[in-house]
Amino acid sequence: MTEQMRDYLPEDVDPGSLVTVDGELDTDVLIIGSGMGGSALAWALRNSGARVLVVERGGFLPREPENSRPEEMHLKGRYKNAGSWYDGSTGRPFAPGTYYWVGGNTRFYGAMLPRFRRSDFMEVPHAEGVSQAWPFTYDDLEPYYGEMERVLQVHGQVGEDPTEPPHSTPYPHPALPHEPVIERFSESLRRQGMHPFHTPNAMNVTTLADRAAVTAADGCPDNTGMKSDAENRLLIPALNAGVQLLTHARATRLITSADGTKVVAAEVEHEGRTIRINAHRFALAAGSVNSAALLLKSSSDQHPEGLGNSSGLLGRNYMVHNSTFFVGVNPLRTNRTKWQKTLGLNDFYEAGNGVPYPLGNLQMLGKLQAPMLKPARPWAPMWALKFMSARSIDIYLTSEDLPSRDNRVRVDGDRIIIDWQPNNLRAHHELVSRVTKLVRRSGYPLTFTQRMGIETNSHMCGTAVAGTDPAHSVLDPQCRSHDVGNLWLADSSFFPSSAALNPALTIGANALRIAPSIVDGLDG
């Protein structure tokens, strides 16, 4: 990371919101992490009257021309800064698909913001196991979905997808229309009896020139401001309303009271020294791996197996989705689509109507370019990848990764170790098979697939599951620790199941849901 990157500050951020460290810091609510969960929580608490401090391991990612150049992101690794995690089965290091910047992984996401289906909150039988029920329902979360859609300026259309749950409010903006190639693909799917729909998306593009400017924004940062992410739509408004931020600060340990019943401070590495941040309430939102790792490293005499781990489930039930990049190619047809991520398909999402068990979701990727394909096909010459990507439609297939105690996060000093063996692959293979037939019948005779491995973990969840029984969960239904009275988790750690959809909107909506419980009683 260059010094220019380290010191970058967006023009629309109040400099007074950035904390200067001079000894210990004191606050009412300490939020660790500024991704979707942490930033949504900061936004929800901005007018609460509480002093709120967000600690972020990275800094502001510069808005620069390199943001939209796939070769900088995918070949040169310009913004990769998470170091290495370790595969528990081989001991080998890998570069995780996570990023330590203000706004977290949302700086790189494709702004696909679906609601989970109503069934995702229930116990659901799958091909190879059971998806666990959540300790609250879709109806409990529904108003917060609508609020997040408003704040993130989501574009969508209710009524096209048969699995769409009820909305009490319409999408704030109309759905983004398909460009001609994707419209032709959509019509072909309809002729085959499918129900394609316009995906809920927070890319605020109006003209074709707008779309051209954000072509690479699914997987790359966006320097235009047209992509709604946690930084520009949630955290910066919170900072300008009085929330404070400490960047380049890595939380290394939570310190509890003598009896272990509450957290009193966080130890944080900042500019080469360890500082102490005292707070009344603590909310972890560092991502399900880093939040679990921090709690595991915060063991004490009262919490010998990790802070808040009386159930023994902390770090377990790690889920990341079974996912496949699917590319259909017609060598005789050029795809000039600029923003491709406008179409989804959930006909195989739930059992019934010829679907034996839940298979998963189809959504378009942002338009792939040759530098994005090169890491998956390093042996292929760039000219061949350019020819292929100019004539392809690009799809992302997702199936549930079911909870398993054996899939887990462990720590060894500062090393993060991931034990993960994918499950429910029978359903995923069936999804790939069915989509292959649909795509070939739509005029793309050549199909290529790449299933994602342990390093593709942008949808990680489940390492501190929420539930009503402290013996079988880490958190209560408000995502508060069963063991530690002033500790909450505001990222996807709490997910009892992974569903088969992008988790960002659900993370943000849940942060809004639990925000009142975090500040309740502070004045007293």
Tab-separated table of C-alpha atoms in Angstrom, residues 65-510:
chain	number	residue	atom	x	y	z
A	65	PRO	CA	-8.592	5.850	-12.466
A	66	GLU	CA	-7.072	2.495	-11.489
A	67	ASN	CA	-10.357	1.594	-9.760
A	68	SER	CA	-11.955	0.689	-13.085
A	69	ARG	CA	-9.001	-1.126	-14.635
A	70	PRO	CA	-9.427	-4.885	-14.171
A	71	GLU	CA	-5.732	-5.559	-14.763
A	72	GLU	CA	-4.883	-3.463	-11.686
A	73	MET	CA	-7.321	-5.415	-9.539
A	74	HIS	CA	-7.070	-8.943	-10.887
A	75	LEU	CA	-3.521	-9.175	-12.236
A	76	LYS	CA	-1.515	-6.697	-10.159
A	77	GLY	CA	-3.488	-7.071	-6.896
A	78	ARG	CA	-3.473	-3.319	-6.362
A	79	TYR	CA	-6.090	-3.357	-3.585
A	80	LYS	CA	-5.401	-6.749	-1.997
A	81	ASN	CA	-4.359	-6.118	1.594
A	82	ALA	CA	-5.688	-9.010	3.697
A	83	GLY	CA	-2.473	-11.028	3.741
A	84	SER	CA	-2.791	-14.803	3.997
A	85	TRP	CA	-5.114	-17.229	5.734
A	86	TYR	CA	-4.349	-20.939	5.919
A	87	ASP	CA	-6.178	-23.999	4.604
A	88	GLY	CA	-6.605	-26.320	7.580
A	89	SER	CA	-6.563	-29.445	5.413
A	90	THR	CA	-3.242	-28.697	3.687
A	91	GLY	CA	-1.572	-26.039	5.821
A	92	ARG	CA	-1.070	-23.943	2.708
A	93	PRO	CA	-1.599	-20.164	2.734
A	94	PHE	CA	-4.155	-18.566	0.467
A	95	ALA	CA	-5.170	-14.996	-0.296
A	96	PRO	CA	-8.750	-14.586	0.973
A	97	GLY	CA	-11.361	-12.674	-0.959
A	98	THR	CA	-11.700	-10.050	1.738
A	99	TYR	CA	-10.481	-6.451	1.866
A	100	TYR	CA	-9.440	-4.119	4.670
A	101	TRP	CA	-10.715	-0.769	3.454
A	102	VAL	CA	-13.356	1.616	4.729
A	103	GLY	CA	-16.584	0.071	3.446
A	104	GLY	CA	-15.089	-3.419	3.522
A	105	ASN	CA	-15.990	-5.871	0.775
A	106	THR	CA	-18.820	-3.649	-0.472
A	107	ARG	CA	-16.202	-1.501	-2.204
A	108	PHE	CA	-15.740	-4.468	-4.553
A	109	TYR	CA	-19.195	-6.044	-4.715
A	110	GLY	CA	-21.594	-5.872	-7.651
A	111	ALA	CA	-24.297	-4.063	-5.635
A	112	MET	CA	-26.647	-7.046	-5.985
A	113	LEU	CA	-29.033	-6.613	-3.035
A	114	PRO	CA	-31.751	-9.276	-2.888
A	115	ARG	CA	-33.910	-9.984	0.120
A	116	PHE	CA	-33.684	-13.515	1.429
A	117	ARG	CA	-36.784	-15.562	0.613
A	118	ARG	CA	-39.341	-16.258	3.342
A	119	SER	CA	-38.290	-19.925	3.329
A	120	ASP	CA	-34.676	-18.965	4.075
A	121	PHE	CA	-35.694	-18.146	7.644
A	122	MET	CA	-37.238	-21.603	8.137
A	123	GLU	CA	-35.844	-25.114	8.512
A	124	VAL	CA	-35.504	-26.468	4.969
A	125	PRO	CA	-34.566	-30.014	3.867
A	126	HIS	CA	-31.817	-30.102	1.241
A	127	ALA	CA	-30.235	-32.809	-0.880
A	128	GLU	CA	-27.497	-33.458	1.676
A	129	GLY	CA	-28.800	-32.087	4.952
A	130	VAL	CA	-30.941	-29.461	6.596
A	131	SER	CA	-30.762	-25.681	6.514
A	132	GLN	CA	-31.356	-24.403	10.048
A	133	ALA	CA	-34.216	-22.108	11.043
A	134	TRP	CA	-33.447	-18.551	12.165
A	135	PRO	CA	-34.553	-17.232	15.584
A	136	PHE	CA	-36.655	-14.559	13.891
A	137	THR	CA	-38.796	-14.497	10.757
A	138	TYR	CA	-38.806	-12.728	7.429
A	139	ASP	CA	-41.675	-10.576	8.707
A	140	ASP	CA	-39.521	-9.425	11.636
A	141	LEU	CA	-36.836	-8.225	9.231
A	142	GLU	CA	-39.097	-6.960	6.429
A	143	PRO	CA	-39.389	-3.279	7.495
A	144	TYR	CA	-35.614	-3.046	7.777
A	145	TYR	CA	-35.182	-4.516	4.316
A	146	GLY	CA	-37.320	-1.669	2.991
A	147	GLU	CA	-35.299	0.932	4.907
A	148	MET	CA	-31.995	-0.427	3.613
A	149	GLU	CA	-33.339	-0.469	0.059
A	150	ARG	CA	-34.244	3.199	0.447
A	151	VAL	CA	-30.876	4.239	1.875
A	152	LEU	CA	-28.900	2.206	-0.657
A	153	GLN	CA	-31.077	3.452	-3.535
A	154	VAL	CA	-31.937	-0.018	-4.786
A	155	HIS	CA	-33.446	-0.442	-8.248
A	156	GLY	CA	-35.870	-3.336	-8.597
A	157	GLN	CA	-39.302	-4.574	-9.592
A	158	VAL	CA	-41.689	-6.601	-7.441
A	159	GLY	CA	-43.857	-9.243	-9.092
A	160	GLU	CA	-41.546	-10.847	-11.650
A	161	ASP	CA	-39.936	-13.508	-9.429
A	162	PRO	CA	-42.382	-16.115	-8.061
A	163	THR	CA	-40.177	-16.637	-4.984
A	164	GLU	CA	-40.117	-12.919	-4.076
A	165	PRO	CA	-41.428	-12.428	-0.522
A	166	PRO	CA	-43.990	-9.693	0.188
A	167	HIS	CA	-42.843	-6.058	0.350
A	168	SER	CA	-44.572	-3.452	2.497
A	169	THR	CA	-42.879	-0.744	0.411
A	170	PRO	CA	-41.975	-0.668	-3.283
A	171	TYR	CA	-38.414	-0.503	-4.483
A	172	PRO	CA	-37.311	3.156	-4.341
A	173	HIS	CA	-36.199	3.131	-7.984
A	174	PRO	CA	-37.389	1.234	-11.074
A	175	ALA	CA	-35.419	-1.791	-12.172
A	176	LEU	CA	-32.421	-1.283	-14.435
A	177	PRO	CA	-33.441	-2.337	-17.951
A	178	HIS	CA	-31.589	-5.098	-19.739
A	179	GLU	CA	-29.301	-4.192	-22.600
A	180	PRO	CA	-30.162	-5.936	-25.906
A	181	VAL	CA	-28.080	-9.108	-25.489
A	182	ILE	CA	-29.429	-9.724	-21.988
A	183	GLU	CA	-32.976	-8.930	-23.073
A	184	ARG	CA	-32.621	-11.568	-25.801
A	185	PHE	CA	-31.341	-14.056	-23.196
A	186	SER	CA	-34.266	-13.201	-20.913
A	187	GLU	CA	-36.781	-13.810	-23.722
A	188	SER	CA	-35.185	-17.172	-24.466
A	189	LEU	CA	-35.488	-18.202	-20.820
A	190	ARG	CA	-39.174	-17.264	-20.859
A	191	ARG	CA	-39.745	-19.362	-23.972
A	192	GLN	CA	-38.199	-22.271	-22.068
A	193	GLY	CA	-40.764	-21.848	-19.279
A	194	MET	CA	-38.575	-19.926	-16.855
A	195	HIS	CA	-39.333	-16.731	-14.909
A	196	PRO	CA	-36.318	-14.422	-15.318
A	197	PHE	CA	-36.523	-11.153	-13.411
A	198	HIS	CA	-34.743	-7.830	-13.101
A	199	THR	CA	-32.352	-8.113	-10.191
A	200	PRO	CA	-32.476	-5.674	-7.261
A	201	ASN	CA	-29.357	-3.629	-7.791
A	202	ALA	CA	-27.851	-0.491	-6.272
A	203	MET	CA	-26.011	0.717	-9.354
A	204	ASN	CA	-27.370	4.159	-10.146
A	205	VAL	CA	-26.770	4.263	-13.885
A	206	THR	CA	-29.010	6.131	-16.310
A	207	THR	CA	-27.235	6.336	-19.660
A	208	LEU	CA	-25.131	3.928	-21.666
A	209	ALA	CA	-22.153	6.155	-20.840
A	210	ASP	CA	-22.917	5.611	-17.140
A	211	ARG	CA	-22.951	1.873	-17.706
A	212	ALA	CA	-19.667	1.997	-19.591
A	213	ALA	CA	-18.069	3.851	-16.668
A	214	VAL	CA	-18.996	1.067	-14.220
A	215	THR	CA	-18.471	-1.977	-16.441
A	216	ALA	CA	-15.775	-3.351	-14.115
A	217	ALA	CA	-17.523	-2.414	-10.861
A	218	ASP	CA	-18.571	-6.014	-10.124
A	219	GLY	CA	-15.279	-7.114	-8.594
A	220	CYS	CA	-13.495	-3.753	-8.747
A	221	PRO	CA	-13.904	-0.508	-6.786
A	222	ASP	CA	-16.029	2.254	-8.275
A	223	ASN	CA	-14.642	5.783	-8.521
A	224	THR	CA	-17.811	7.342	-9.952
A	225	GLY	CA	-20.042	7.231	-6.869
A	226	MET	CA	-22.772	5.524	-8.899
A	227	LYS	CA	-22.381	2.254	-6.978
A	228	SER	CA	-24.032	2.352	-3.560
A	229	ASP	CA	-21.683	0.804	-1.036
A	230	ALA	CA	-21.245	0.901	2.722
A	231	GLU	CA	-18.802	3.787	2.564
A	232	ASN	CA	-20.685	6.300	0.429
A	233	ARG	CA	-24.298	5.577	1.433
A	234	LEU	CA	-23.938	4.625	5.101
A	235	LEU	CA	-20.665	5.493	6.802
A	236	ILE	CA	-19.930	8.915	5.297
A	237	PRO	CA	-23.448	10.202	6.179
A	238	ALA	CA	-22.948	8.769	9.685
A	239	LEU	CA	-19.567	10.479	10.025
A	240	ASN	CA	-21.008	13.777	8.868
A	241	ALA	CA	-23.732	13.387	11.525
A	242	GLY	CA	-21.282	12.953	14.416
A	243	VAL	CA	-20.069	9.335	14.369
A	244	GLN	CA	-16.274	9.081	14.660
A	245	LEU	CA	-13.810	6.857	12.817
A	246	LEU	CA	-10.326	5.517	13.596
A	247	THR	CA	-8.592	4.070	10.523
A	248	HIS	CA	-5.520	1.826	10.188
A	249	ALA	CA	-6.440	0.309	13.532
A	250	ARG	CA	-6.547	-3.477	14.059
A	251	ALA	CA	-8.423	-4.790	17.087
A	252	THR	CA	-6.376	-7.606	18.627
A	253	ARG	CA	-8.192	-8.445	21.862
A	254	LEU	CA	-11.295	-7.676	23.908
A	255	ILE	CA	-10.751	-7.240	27.648
A	256	THR	CA	-13.469	-8.248	30.095
A	257	SER	CA	-14.322	-7.306	33.641
A	258	ALA	CA	-12.884	-9.436	36.440
A	259	ASP	CA	-15.965	-11.648	36.515
A	260	GLY	CA	-16.018	-12.017	32.706
A	261	THR	CA	-19.618	-10.845	32.334
A	262	LYS	CA	-18.952	-7.753	30.224
A	263	VAL	CA	-16.350	-6.268	27.921
A	264	VAL	CA	-14.643	-3.157	29.267
A	265	ALA	CA	-12.110	-2.337	26.540
A	266	ALA	CA	-10.552	-3.307	23.241
A	267	GLU	CA	-6.840	-3.469	22.567
A	268	VAL	CA	-6.055	-1.994	19.164
A	269	GLU	CA	-2.833	-1.785	17.159
A	270	HIS	CA	-2.510	1.699	15.686
A	271	GLU	CA	0.543	3.259	14.078
A	272	GLY	CA	2.990	0.888	15.672
A	273	ARG	CA	1.647	0.889	19.200
A	274	THR	CA	-1.124	-0.743	21.197
A	275	ILE	CA	-3.874	1.548	22.446
A	276	ARG	CA	-6.864	0.876	24.665
A	277	ILE	CA	-10.410	1.884	23.736
A	278	ASN	CA	-12.916	1.866	26.599
A	279	ALA	CA	-16.627	1.581	25.818
A	280	HIS	CA	-19.979	0.664	27.343
A	281	ARG	CA	-21.203	-1.407	24.383
A	282	PHE	CA	-19.208	-3.359	21.782
A	283	ALA	CA	-20.346	-4.486	18.322
A	284	LEU	CA	-18.144	-6.671	16.138
A	285	ALA	CA	-18.584	-6.289	12.387
A	286	ALA	CA	-15.194	-7.371	11.065
A	287	GLY	CA	-16.581	-10.172	8.880
A	288	SER	CA	-17.521	-13.614	10.127
A	289	VAL	CA	-13.949	-14.922	10.042
A	290	ASN	CA	-12.211	-11.963	11.675
A	291	SER	CA	-14.969	-11.435	14.257
A	292	ALA	CA	-14.768	-15.083	15.305
A	293	ALA	CA	-10.960	-14.948	15.322
A	294	LEU	CA	-10.975	-11.875	17.573
A	295	LEU	CA	-13.285	-13.575	20.065
A	296	LEU	CA	-11.214	-16.759	20.009
A	297	LYS	CA	-8.076	-14.708	20.719
A	298	SER	CA	-9.843	-12.936	23.609
A	299	SER	CA	-9.854	-15.997	25.868
A	300	SER	CA	-9.409	-15.574	29.614
A	301	ASP	CA	-9.798	-17.559	32.820
A	302	GLN	CA	-13.544	-16.933	32.657
A	303	HIS	CA	-13.692	-17.715	28.920
A	304	PRO	CA	-10.943	-20.300	28.333
A	305	GLU	CA	-12.191	-21.423	24.880
A	306	GLY	CA	-12.747	-17.935	23.533
A	307	LEU	CA	-14.890	-14.996	24.583
A	308	GLY	CA	-18.582	-15.914	24.619
A	309	ASN	CA	-17.965	-19.545	23.681
A	310	SER	CA	-19.784	-21.513	26.380
A	311	SER	CA	-21.665	-23.371	23.618
A	312	GLY	CA	-18.438	-24.465	21.918
A	313	LEU	CA	-19.846	-23.170	18.611
A	314	LEU	CA	-17.729	-20.042	18.201
A	315	GLY	CA	-15.916	-20.287	14.875
A	316	ARG	CA	-17.927	-23.331	13.788
A	317	ASN	CA	-20.618	-23.612	11.081
A	318	TYR	CA	-18.499	-21.524	8.701
A	319	MET	CA	-20.373	-21.194	5.385
A	320	VAL	CA	-19.388	-19.487	2.112
A	321	HIS	CA	-21.798	-20.801	-0.574
A	322	ASN	CA	-21.126	-23.270	-3.337
A	323	SER	CA	-20.532	-21.006	-6.296
A	324	THR	CA	-19.578	-21.372	-9.943
A	325	PHE	CA	-18.588	-18.859	-12.595
A	326	PHE	CA	-20.453	-19.950	-15.725
A	327	VAL	CA	-19.570	-18.557	-19.145
A	328	GLY	CA	-21.575	-19.187	-22.311
A	329	VAL	CA	-19.920	-18.317	-25.627
A	330	ASN	CA	-21.247	-17.890	-29.130
A	331	PRO	CA	-18.180	-17.379	-31.362
A	332	LEU	CA	-20.356	-15.662	-33.992
A	333	ARG	CA	-22.098	-13.179	-31.678
A	334	THR	CA	-20.489	-10.198	-29.927
A	335	ASN	CA	-21.769	-9.099	-26.527
A	336	ARG	CA	-21.468	-5.320	-26.223
A	337	THR	CA	-23.310	-5.150	-22.888
A	338	LYS	CA	-21.776	-2.597	-20.503
A	339	TRP	CA	-23.631	-3.311	-17.235
A	340	GLN	CA	-24.694	-6.952	-17.450
A	341	LYS	CA	-25.809	-7.579	-13.865
A	342	THR	CA	-29.523	-6.991	-14.432
A	343	LEU	CA	-30.998	-10.505	-14.756
A	344	GLY	CA	-31.693	-13.204	-12.194
A	345	LEU	CA	-33.462	-16.570	-12.088
A	346	ASN	CA	-34.863	-18.326	-9.024
A	347	ASP	CA	-36.934	-21.084	-10.671
A	348	PHE	CA	-34.640	-23.651	-9.029
A	349	TYR	CA	-34.386	-21.905	-5.655
A	350	GLU	CA	-37.068	-23.873	-3.792
A	351	ALA	CA	-38.308	-27.451	-4.083
A	352	GLY	CA	-41.425	-28.067	-6.173
A	353	ASN	CA	-42.569	-27.906	-9.794
A	354	GLY	CA	-40.028	-30.453	-10.940
A	355	VAL	CA	-37.268	-29.289	-8.607
A	356	PRO	CA	-36.574	-32.165	-6.165
A	357	TYR	CA	-34.787	-30.044	-3.577
A	358	PRO	CA	-33.457	-26.465	-3.433
A	359	LEU	CA	-30.758	-25.939	-6.060
A	360	GLY	CA	-29.929	-22.247	-5.891
A	361	ASN	CA	-29.813	-18.928	-7.690
A	362	LEU	CA	-28.699	-17.663	-11.098
A	363	GLN	CA	-27.574	-14.080	-11.510
A	364	MET	CA	-25.587	-12.314	-14.180
A	365	LEU	CA	-22.054	-11.190	-13.438
A	366	GLY	CA	-20.770	-7.789	-14.375
A	367	LYS	CA	-19.328	-8.113	-17.891
A	368	LEU	CA	-16.191	-10.229	-17.667
A	369	GLN	CA	-13.033	-8.945	-19.300
A	370	ALA	CA	-9.850	-10.786	-20.191
A	371	PRO	CA	-7.845	-9.712	-17.088
A	372	MET	CA	-10.648	-11.085	-14.905
A	373	LEU	CA	-10.432	-14.480	-16.627
A	374	LYS	CA	-6.638	-14.746	-16.606
A	375	PRO	CA	-6.241	-15.869	-12.946
A	376	ALA	CA	-8.616	-18.793	-13.591
A	377	ARG	CA	-6.971	-19.707	-16.910
A	378	PRO	CA	-3.317	-18.621	-16.519
A	379	TRP	CA	-2.236	-20.851	-19.403
A	380	ALA	CA	-4.557	-19.144	-21.893
A	381	PRO	CA	-3.101	-16.337	-24.058
A	382	MET	CA	-4.674	-12.927	-23.563
A	383	TRP	CA	-5.818	-12.742	-27.196
A	384	ALA	CA	-7.891	-15.885	-26.694
A	385	LEU	CA	-9.389	-14.560	-23.452
A	386	LYS	CA	-10.246	-11.260	-25.157
A	387	PHE	CA	-11.938	-13.120	-28.017
A	388	MET	CA	-13.889	-15.256	-25.562
A	389	SER	CA	-14.975	-12.438	-23.212
A	390	ALA	CA	-16.128	-10.290	-26.131
A	391	ARG	CA	-18.563	-13.054	-27.133
A	392	SER	CA	-19.720	-14.371	-23.779
A	393	ILE	CA	-22.571	-14.009	-21.349
A	394	ASP	CA	-21.333	-14.359	-17.784
A	395	ILE	CA	-23.287	-15.956	-14.966
A	396	TYR	CA	-22.816	-16.581	-11.260
A	397	LEU	CA	-24.466	-19.708	-9.822
A	398	THR	CA	-24.981	-20.044	-6.071
A	399	SER	CA	-26.183	-22.975	-3.943
A	400	GLU	CA	-26.430	-23.240	-0.169
A	401	ASP	CA	-23.450	-24.345	1.836
A	402	LEU	CA	-25.063	-26.145	4.788
A	403	PRO	CA	-23.943	-25.581	8.385
A	404	SER	CA	-21.409	-28.098	9.701
A	405	ARG	CA	-19.519	-28.073	13.001
A	406	ASP	CA	-16.443	-29.323	11.167
A	407	ASN	CA	-16.304	-26.274	8.887
A	408	ARG	CA	-14.741	-23.724	11.149
A	409	VAL	CA	-12.356	-20.866	11.884
A	410	ARG	CA	-9.337	-21.525	14.125
A	411	VAL	CA	-6.490	-19.315	15.288
A	412	ASP	CA	-2.844	-20.070	15.929
A	413	GLY	CA	-1.293	-16.881	17.226
A	414	ASP	CA	-1.988	-14.344	14.490
A	415	ARG	CA	-2.589	-17.067	11.889
A	416	ILE	CA	-6.175	-17.626	10.793
A	417	ILE	CA	-6.888	-21.220	9.809
A	418	ILE	CA	-9.957	-22.227	7.791
A	419	ASP	CA	-11.280	-25.779	7.889
A	420	TRP	CA	-13.762	-26.042	5.041
A	421	GLN	CA	-15.040	-28.960	3.023
A	422	PRO	CA	-17.917	-28.023	0.703
A	423	ASN	CA	-21.183	-29.880	1.120
A	424	ASN	CA	-24.530	-30.001	-0.688
A	425	LEU	CA	-22.625	-30.377	-3.958
A	426	ARG	CA	-25.251	-32.692	-5.442
A	427	ALA	CA	-27.653	-29.748	-5.573
A	428	HIS	CA	-24.999	-27.456	-7.012
A	429	HIS	CA	-24.057	-29.904	-9.750
A	430	GLU	CA	-27.738	-30.240	-10.666
A	431	LEU	CA	-28.042	-26.448	-10.844
A	432	VAL	CA	-25.040	-26.234	-13.183
A	433	SER	CA	-26.479	-29.021	-15.353
A	434	ARG	CA	-29.876	-27.351	-15.715
A	435	VAL	CA	-28.392	-23.936	-16.460
A	436	THR	CA	-26.081	-25.474	-19.065
A	437	LYS	CA	-29.130	-26.686	-20.996
A	438	LEU	CA	-30.860	-23.314	-20.718
A	439	VAL	CA	-27.811	-21.393	-21.920
A	440	ARG	CA	-27.104	-23.694	-24.863
A	441	ARG	CA	-30.737	-23.497	-25.970
A	442	SER	CA	-30.384	-19.706	-25.802
A	443	GLY	CA	-27.728	-19.718	-28.503
A	444	TYR	CA	-24.462	-20.196	-26.623
A	445	PRO	CA	-23.114	-23.615	-27.671
A	446	LEU	CA	-19.827	-23.351	-25.795
A	447	THR	CA	-19.980	-23.346	-22.005
A	448	PHE	CA	-17.174	-23.066	-19.475
A	449	THR	CA	-17.384	-23.366	-15.695
A	450	GLN	CA	-15.091	-22.637	-12.774
A	451	ARG	CA	-16.217	-23.646	-9.288
A	452	MET	CA	-14.915	-21.316	-6.606
A	453	GLY	CA	-12.602	-22.660	-3.906
A	454	ILE	CA	-11.636	-21.821	-0.346
A	455	GLU	CA	-10.268	-18.396	-1.283
A	456	THR	CA	-13.620	-17.174	-2.631
A	457	ASN	CA	-15.286	-16.204	0.614
A	458	SER	CA	-17.039	-12.891	0.010
A	459	HIS	CA	-20.322	-14.509	1.168
A	460	MET	CA	-18.874	-15.988	4.386
A	461	CYS	CA	-21.205	-16.374	7.366
A	462	GLY	CA	-22.225	-18.499	10.323
A	463	THR	CA	-19.315	-18.512	12.792
A	464	ALA	CA	-21.341	-17.238	15.768
A	465	VAL	CA	-24.858	-18.446	15.100
A	466	ALA	CA	-27.870	-16.803	16.699
A	467	GLY	CA	-30.570	-18.803	18.467
A	468	THR	CA	-32.787	-19.007	21.504
A	469	ASP	CA	-30.924	-21.818	23.303
A	470	PRO	CA	-27.515	-20.799	24.745
A	471	ALA	CA	-26.387	-24.423	24.595
A	472	HIS	CA	-26.823	-24.501	20.812
A	473	SER	CA	-26.009	-20.939	19.748
A	474	VAL	CA	-23.501	-18.164	20.430
A	475	LEU	CA	-25.860	-15.190	20.185
A	476	ASP	CA	-29.450	-14.492	21.174
A	477	PRO	CA	-32.084	-13.381	18.605
A	478	GLN	CA	-30.877	-9.767	18.976
A	479	CYS	CA	-27.360	-10.937	18.042
A	480	ARG	CA	-26.166	-10.271	21.570
A	481	SER	CA	-23.758	-12.696	23.220
A	482	HIS	CA	-25.457	-15.203	25.513
A	483	ASP	CA	-22.408	-15.004	27.803
A	484	VAL	CA	-21.305	-11.355	27.683
A	485	GLY	CA	-23.996	-8.789	28.343
A	486	ASN	CA	-22.640	-5.830	26.348
A	487	LEU	CA	-21.346	-7.593	23.236
A	488	TRP	CA	-23.155	-7.838	19.865
A	489	LEU	CA	-22.163	-9.114	16.431
A	490	ALA	CA	-23.416	-7.041	13.515
A	491	ASP	CA	-21.989	-8.897	10.523
A	492	SER	CA	-22.991	-12.214	8.945
A	493	SER	CA	-21.487	-14.253	11.798
A	494	PHE	CA	-24.979	-14.685	13.244
A	495	PHE	CA	-26.467	-16.442	10.160
A	496	PRO	CA	-27.809	-19.896	11.138
A	497	SER	CA	-27.894	-20.780	7.415
A	498	SER	CA	-26.336	-19.272	4.314
A	499	ALA	CA	-29.382	-19.171	1.993
A	500	ALA	CA	-28.277	-19.031	-1.651
A	501	LEU	CA	-28.365	-15.292	-2.258
A	502	ASN	CA	-25.994	-12.382	-1.781
A	503	PRO	CA	-25.977	-11.565	1.948
A	504	ALA	CA	-25.238	-7.809	1.973
A	505	LEU	CA	-28.805	-6.473	2.217
A	506	THR	CA	-29.668	-8.958	4.969
A	507	ILE	CA	-26.548	-7.968	6.942
A	508	GLY	CA	-27.464	-4.300	6.688
A	509	ALA	CA	-31.146	-4.806	7.484
A	510	ASN	CA	-30.280	-6.862	10.542
